[in-house]
mmCIF file of C-alpha atoms in Angstrom:
data_model
loop_
_atom_site.group_PDB
_atom_site.id
_atom_site.type_symbol
_atom_site.label_atom_id
_atom_site.label_comp_id
_atom_site.label_asym_id
_atom_site.label_seq_id
_atom_site.Cartn_x
_atom_site.Cartn_y
_atom_site.Cartn_z
ATOM 1 C CA ASP K 1 -25.531 16.063 -3.990
ATOM 2 C CA ALA K 2 -23.551 13.378 -3.001
ATOM 3 C CA MET K 3 -19.534 13.546 -2.681
ATOM 4 C CA VAL K 4 -16.432 13.156 -1.686
ATOM 5 C CA ILE K 5 -14.816 16.340 0.150
ATOM 6 C CA GLN K 6 -11.364 17.014 1.426
ATOM 7 C CA ASN K 7 -9.917 20.008 3.282
ATOM 8 C CA PRO K 8 -7.998 22.040 2.801
ATOM 9 C CA ARG K 9 -7.260 22.163 -1.294
ATOM 10 C CA TYR K 10 -3.852 23.244 -0.442
ATOM 11 C CA GLN K 11 -1.834 23.229 2.597
ATOM 12 C CA VAL K 12 1.952 24.663 3.102
ATOM 13 C CA THR K 13 3.590 23.193 6.279
ATOM 14 C CA GLN K 14 7.250 23.214 7.263
ATOM 15 C CA PHE K 15 10.068 20.382 7.697
ATOM 16 C CA GLY K 16 8.864 18.679 10.598
ATOM 17 C CA LYS K 17 5.599 19.759 11.807
ATOM 18 C CA PRO K 18 2.955 17.846 11.910
ATOM 19 C CA VAL K 19 0.276 18.203 9.453
ATOM 20 C CA THR K 20 -3.846 16.896 9.399
ATOM 21 C CA LEU K 21 -5.358 15.881 6.298
ATOM 22 C CA SER K 22 -9.801 15.479 6.512
ATOM 23 C CA CYS K 23 -11.457 13.771 4.691
ATOM 24 C CA SER K 24 -14.833 13.828 4.457
ATOM 25 C CA GLN K 25 -17.875 12.016 2.069
ATOM 26 C CA THR K 26 -21.774 12.321 1.819
ATOM 27 C CA LEU K 27 -22.270 9.375 0.010
ATOM 28 C CA ASN K 28 -22.619 6.767 3.047
ATOM 29 C CA HIS K 29 -19.591 4.286 1.797
ATOM 30 C CA ASN K 30 -18.351 1.895 4.082
ATOM 31 C CA VAL K 31 -14.235 2.259 2.033
ATOM 32 C CA MET K 32 -12.389 4.899 2.408
ATOM 33 C CA TYR K 33 -8.972 5.062 0.797
ATOM 34 C CA TRP K 34 -5.967 7.358 1.412
ATOM 35 C CA TYR K 35 -3.528 7.758 -1.643
ATOM 36 C CA GLN K 36 -0.431 9.945 -2.391
ATOM 37 C CA GLN K 37 0.224 11.163 -5.608
ATOM 38 C CA LYS K 38 3.737 12.634 -6.915
ATOM 39 C CA SER K 39 3.671 14.914 -10.216
ATOM 40 C CA SER K 40 2.570 13.246 -13.520
ATOM 41 C CA GLN K 41 2.418 9.453 -11.601
ATOM 42 C CA ALA K 42 0.232 7.431 -10.380
ATOM 43 C CA PRO K 43 -1.904 7.055 -7.342
ATOM 44 C CA LYS K 44 -0.230 5.214 -5.241
ATOM 45 C CA LEU K 45 -2.530 3.803 -1.580
ATOM 46 C CA LEU K 46 -1.120 4.614 1.274
ATOM 47 C CA PHE K 47 -3.878 2.476 3.620
ATOM 48 C CA HIS K 48 -7.287 1.987 3.873
ATOM 49 C CA TYR K 49 -10.608 1.221 6.052
ATOM 50 C CA TYR K 50 -12.916 -0.505 5.592
ATOM 51 C CA ASP K 51 -16.013 0.150 7.855
ATOM 52 C CA LYS K 52 -13.241 0.824 11.201
ATOM 53 C CA ASP K 53 -10.962 -1.758 10.032
ATOM 54 C CA PHE K 54 -7.470 -0.239 9.292
ATOM 55 C CA ASN K 55 -5.425 -1.956 6.155
ATOM 56 C CA ASN K 56 -1.988 -0.473 6.000
ATOM 57 C CA GLU K 57 -0.083 -0.967 3.260
ATOM 58 C CA ALA K 58 3.367 -2.738 3.390
ATOM 59 C CA ASP K 59 5.858 -0.106 2.399
ATOM 60 C CA THR K 60 3.730 3.274 3.815
ATOM 61 C CA PRO K 61 5.771 5.129 6.238
ATOM 62 C CA ASP K 62 5.705 5.186 9.620
ATOM 63 C CA ASN K 63 5.633 8.855 9.575
ATOM 64 C CA PHE K 64 1.915 8.314 7.955
ATOM 65 C CA GLN K 65 -1.334 8.053 10.405
ATOM 66 C CA SER K 66 -4.770 7.598 9.557
ATOM 67 C CA ARG K 67 -7.959 7.744 11.942
ATOM 68 C CA ARG K 68 -11.508 7.387 10.856
ATOM 69 C CA PRO K 69 -13.621 8.452 13.557
ATOM 70 C CA ASN K 70 -16.944 7.853 11.644
ATOM 71 C CA THR K 71 -18.706 7.066 8.619
ATOM 72 C CA SER K 72 -18.304 10.352 7.098
ATOM 73 C CA PHE K 73 -14.673 11.345 8.468
ATOM 74 C CA CYS K 74 -11.231 10.039 7.470
ATOM 75 C CA PHE K 75 -8.188 12.174 8.548
ATOM 76 C CA LEU K 76 -4.256 11.197 7.455
ATOM 77 C CA ASP K 77 -2.161 12.812 9.783
ATOM 78 C CA ILE K 78 1.848 13.403 8.777
ATOM 79 C CA ARG K 79 3.968 12.842 12.098
ATOM 80 C CA SER K 80 6.782 14.740 10.751
ATOM 81 C CA PRO K 81 7.131 15.368 7.238
ATOM 82 C CA GLY K 82 9.658 15.849 4.850
ATOM 83 C CA LEU K 83 10.418 16.849 1.673
ATOM 84 C CA GLY K 84 9.845 13.728 -0.095
ATOM 85 C CA ASP K 85 6.330 14.205 1.711
ATOM 86 C CA ALA K 86 5.634 17.089 -0.797
ATOM 87 C CA ALA K 87 2.563 15.287 -3.145
ATOM 88 C CA MET K 88 -1.455 15.337 -3.726
ATOM 89 C CA TYR K 89 -3.414 13.519 -1.562
ATOM 90 C CA LEU K 90 -6.138 11.827 -2.483
ATOM 91 C CA CYS K 91 -9.160 10.718 -0.848
ATOM 92 C CA ALA K 92 -11.625 8.086 -2.361
ATOM 93 C CA THR K 93 -14.598 5.992 -1.390
ATOM 94 C CA SER K 94 -15.991 2.697 -2.303
ATOM 95 C CA PRO K 95 -19.529 1.650 -1.572
ATOM 96 C CA GLN K 96 -17.868 -1.616 -0.455
ATOM 97 C CA ALA K 97 -15.036 -4.304 -0.965
ATOM 98 C CA GLY K 98 -15.560 -6.727 -3.590
ATOM 99 C CA ALA K 99 -14.488 -6.915 -7.258
ATOM 100 C CA TRP K 100 -16.108 -4.394 -9.019
ATOM 101 C CA ASN K 101 -14.828 -1.314 -6.519
ATOM 102 C CA GLU K 102 -15.334 2.202 -7.935
ATOM 103 C CA GLN K 103 -14.046 3.929 -6.559
ATOM 104 C CA PHE K 104 -15.454 8.362 -6.258
ATOM 105 C CA PHE K 105 -12.527 10.296 -5.508
ATOM 106 C CA GLY K 106 -12.248 13.622 -3.649
ATOM 107 C CA PRO K 107 -10.389 17.093 -5.228
ATOM 108 C CA GLY K 108 -7.447 16.594 -3.415
ATOM 109 C CA THR K 109 -5.000 18.672 -0.918
ATOM 110 C CA ARG K 110 -1.787 19.326 -2.520
ATOM 111 C CA LEU K 111 1.201 19.689 0.283
ATOM 112 C CA THR K 112 4.395 21.351 0.363
ATOM 113 C CA VAL K 113 6.691 20.745 3.209
ATOM 114 C CA LEU K 114 9.171 23.999 3.086
ATOM 115 C CA THR U 1 6.885 -4.304 -11.162
ATOM 116 C CA GLN U 2 4.576 -2.429 -12.428
ATOM 117 C CA LEU U 3 1.425 -4.726 -13.257
ATOM 118 C CA LEU U 4 -1.035 -2.273 -15.683
ATOM 119 C CA GLU U 5 1.244 -0.913 -18.209
ATOM 120 C CA GLN U 6 -0.725 1.840 -19.954
ATOM 121 C CA SER U 7 0.676 3.551 -23.967
ATOM 122 C CA PRO U 8 1.492 5.838 -24.460
ATOM 123 C CA GLN U 9 2.847 7.828 -21.721
ATOM 124 C CA PHE U 10 2.208 11.019 -23.324
ATOM 125 C CA LEU U 11 0.030 11.957 -26.901
ATOM 126 C CA SER U 12 -0.185 15.243 -28.079
ATOM 127 C CA ILE U 13 -2.440 16.348 -31.173
ATOM 128 C CA GLN U 14 -4.491 18.130 -32.657
ATOM 129 C CA GLU U 15 -8.474 18.687 -32.655
ATOM 130 C CA GLY U 16 -10.361 16.886 -34.227
ATOM 131 C CA GLU U 17 -7.981 13.840 -34.876
ATOM 132 C CA ASN U 18 -8.396 10.792 -32.989
ATOM 133 C CA LEU U 19 -6.653 8.687 -30.474
ATOM 134 C CA THR U 20 -6.289 5.309 -28.549
ATOM 135 C CA VAL U 21 -4.647 4.945 -24.988
ATOM 136 C CA TYR U 22 -4.058 1.335 -23.923
ATOM 137 C CA CYS U 23 -3.376 -0.810 -20.799
ATOM 138 C CA ASN U 24 -2.246 -3.852 -21.151
ATOM 139 C CA SER U 25 -1.330 -6.724 -17.794
ATOM 140 C CA SER U 26 -0.524 -9.937 -17.829
ATOM 141 C CA SER U 27 -2.530 -10.751 -15.085
ATOM 142 C CA VAL U 28 -7.104 -11.068 -15.448
ATOM 143 C CA PHE U 29 -9.164 -8.603 -14.036
ATOM 144 C CA SER U 30 -11.987 -8.641 -12.272
ATOM 145 C CA SER U 31 -12.843 -5.708 -13.370
ATOM 146 C CA LEU U 32 -11.480 -2.234 -15.324
ATOM 147 C CA GLN U 33 -12.266 1.155 -14.668
ATOM 148 C CA TRP U 34 -10.782 3.937 -16.493
ATOM 149 C CA TYR U 35 -10.253 7.767 -14.557
ATOM 150 C CA ARG U 36 -9.460 11.212 -16.033
ATOM 151 C CA GLN U 37 -7.733 13.458 -13.843
ATOM 152 C CA GLU U 38 -7.284 17.565 -14.595
ATOM 153 C CA PRO U 39 -4.129 19.653 -13.189
ATOM 154 C CA GLY U 40 -5.267 20.359 -9.612
ATOM 155 C CA GLU U 41 -7.686 17.962 -9.702
ATOM 156 C CA GLY U 42 -9.142 14.171 -8.206
ATOM 157 C CA PRO U 43 -9.301 11.333 -10.759
ATOM 158 C CA VAL U 44 -12.716 11.133 -12.146
ATOM 159 C CA LEU U 45 -14.498 8.232 -13.223
ATOM 160 C CA LEU U 46 -15.481 7.432 -16.750
ATOM 161 C CA VAL U 47 -16.488 4.199 -17.105
ATOM 162 C CA THR U 48 -16.547 -0.012 -15.583
ATOM 163 C CA VAL U 49 -16.117 -2.282 -17.814
ATOM 164 C CA VAL U 50 -16.569 -6.149 -15.773
ATOM 165 C CA THR U 51 -17.434 -8.831 -18.675
ATOM 166 C CA GLY U 52 -14.713 -9.857 -21.057
ATOM 167 C CA GLY U 53 -15.046 -8.185 -24.585
ATOM 168 C CA GLU U 54 -17.073 -5.586 -23.512
ATOM 169 C CA VAL U 55 -18.026 -2.281 -25.707
ATOM 170 C CA LYS U 56 -19.148 0.587 -23.574
ATOM 171 C CA LYS U 57 -19.284 4.262 -25.307
ATOM 172 C CA LEU U 58 -19.667 7.010 -23.971
ATOM 173 C CA LYS U 59 -20.213 9.677 -26.510
ATOM 174 C CA ARG U 60 -16.665 10.545 -28.212
ATOM 175 C CA LEU U 61 -15.114 8.153 -25.552
ATOM 176 C CA THR U 62 -15.364 4.378 -26.218
ATOM 177 C CA PHE U 63 -14.313 1.781 -23.796
ATOM 178 C CA GLN U 64 -13.181 -2.085 -24.514
ATOM 179 C CA PHE U 65 -11.961 -5.125 -22.569
ATOM 180 C CA GLY U 66 -10.247 -7.407 -23.499
ATOM 181 C CA ASP U 67 -11.714 -11.155 -23.829
ATOM 182 C CA ALA U 68 -9.375 -12.670 -21.208
ATOM 183 C CA ARG U 69 -9.949 -9.785 -19.173
ATOM 184 C CA LYS U 70 -5.967 -8.814 -19.092
ATOM 185 C CA ASP U 71 -6.446 -5.128 -21.210
ATOM 186 C CA SER U 72 -8.600 -2.448 -22.056
ATOM 187 C CA SER U 73 -8.231 0.563 -24.886
ATOM 188 C CA LEU U 74 -9.953 3.723 -24.694
ATOM 189 C CA HIS U 75 -10.484 5.328 -27.923
ATOM 190 C CA ILE U 76 -11.687 9.010 -28.614
ATOM 191 C CA THR U 77 -13.073 9.530 -31.843
ATOM 192 C CA ALA U 78 -12.417 13.740 -32.942
ATOM 193 C CA ALA U 79 -10.833 14.649 -29.522
ATOM 194 C CA GLN U 80 -11.190 18.296 -28.470
ATOM 195 C CA PRO U 81 -9.775 20.322 -25.967
ATOM 196 C CA GLY U 82 -11.688 19.807 -23.137
ATOM 197 C CA ASP U 83 -10.338 16.182 -23.352
ATOM 198 C CA THR U 84 -6.642 17.131 -22.480
ATOM 199 C CA GLY U 85 -6.493 15.245 -19.029
ATOM 200 C CA LEU U 86 -4.075 12.939 -17.208
ATOM 201 C CA TYR U 87 -5.661 9.307 -18.177
ATOM 202 C CA LEU U 88 -5.821 6.403 -15.839
ATOM 203 C CA CYS U 89 -6.536 2.567 -16.337
ATOM 204 C CA ALA U 90 -7.187 0.716 -12.540
ATOM 205 C CA GLY U 91 -7.856 -3.107 -12.234
ATOM 206 C CA ALA U 92 -9.317 -5.007 -9.362
ATOM 207 C CA ARG U 93 -8.348 -8.504 -8.909
ATOM 208 C CA ALA U 94 -10.923 -11.210 -7.650
ATOM 209 C CA ALA U 95 -10.595 -10.809 -4.422
ATOM 210 C CA GLY U 96 -10.010 -7.618 -1.828
ATOM 211 C CA ASN U 97 -11.204 -4.033 -2.112
ATOM 212 C CA LYS U 98 -7.842 -2.309 -3.354
ATOM 213 C CA LEU U 99 -7.041 -1.081 -6.948
ATOM 214 C CA THR U 100 -4.024 -1.066 -9.372
ATOM 215 C CA PHE U 101 -3.055 1.542 -10.597
ATOM 216 C CA GLY U 102 -1.690 1.916 -14.252
ATOM 217 C CA GLY U 103 1.638 4.770 -15.014
ATOM 218 C CA GLY U 104 -1.362 6.917 -16.468
ATOM 219 C CA THR U 105 -1.854 8.933 -20.470
ATOM 220 C CA ARG U 106 -0.829 12.402 -20.437
ATOM 221 C CA VAL U 107 -2.842 13.628 -23.333
ATOM 222 C CA LEU U 108 -2.794 16.648 -24.899
ATOM 223 C CA VAL U 109 -5.681 17.705 -27.564
ATOM 224 C CA LYS U 110 -4.464 21.519 -29.417
ATOM 225 C CA PRO U 111 -6.697 23.606 -30.664
#
């Protein structure tokens, strides 16, 4: 089945220790998104790629970086995690840019910062 | 400023009861999606509505898009414990490829 896969599902890191979260998709979608979701809140968009075109949200901290080496994979790098970065990180894909914008989410990676 | 306001924020009902969740905005959206998210999982797309006044049904779920495309509602008939989850509405504007999410409605259906 075509899907969005996130690894790992649970990630524990130490304060200040870099961490990378990964996302892969078999949907062949052009657009990939990274969201941060804190408990009982709506997902907050960090950035997205339209093909290789990177789009950063204005309020995304510099501590968060992303890479998309090919259509299928996208990575979220947190350079120096703080306690406030503990959250669920969601990857999503969309077939194209535009008004329909149906997004398909992965299961998420729950990040714990000790 | 949150462009999409969901109400209520939390809803607890008994199995078999009906419920309605509302999603309101002062802005016009080209399309609006409803997602359900279970604890520890990603949101799952339930429906997309694009035409003002549109009504879509998914088994016991009925979704409506307002005539002016500024609001939407989700109605669940005879709720079951499996309907428990966080319901999110999300709208897309005419241009661009980002969704604006509502704050979510947490629904608890007790057996």
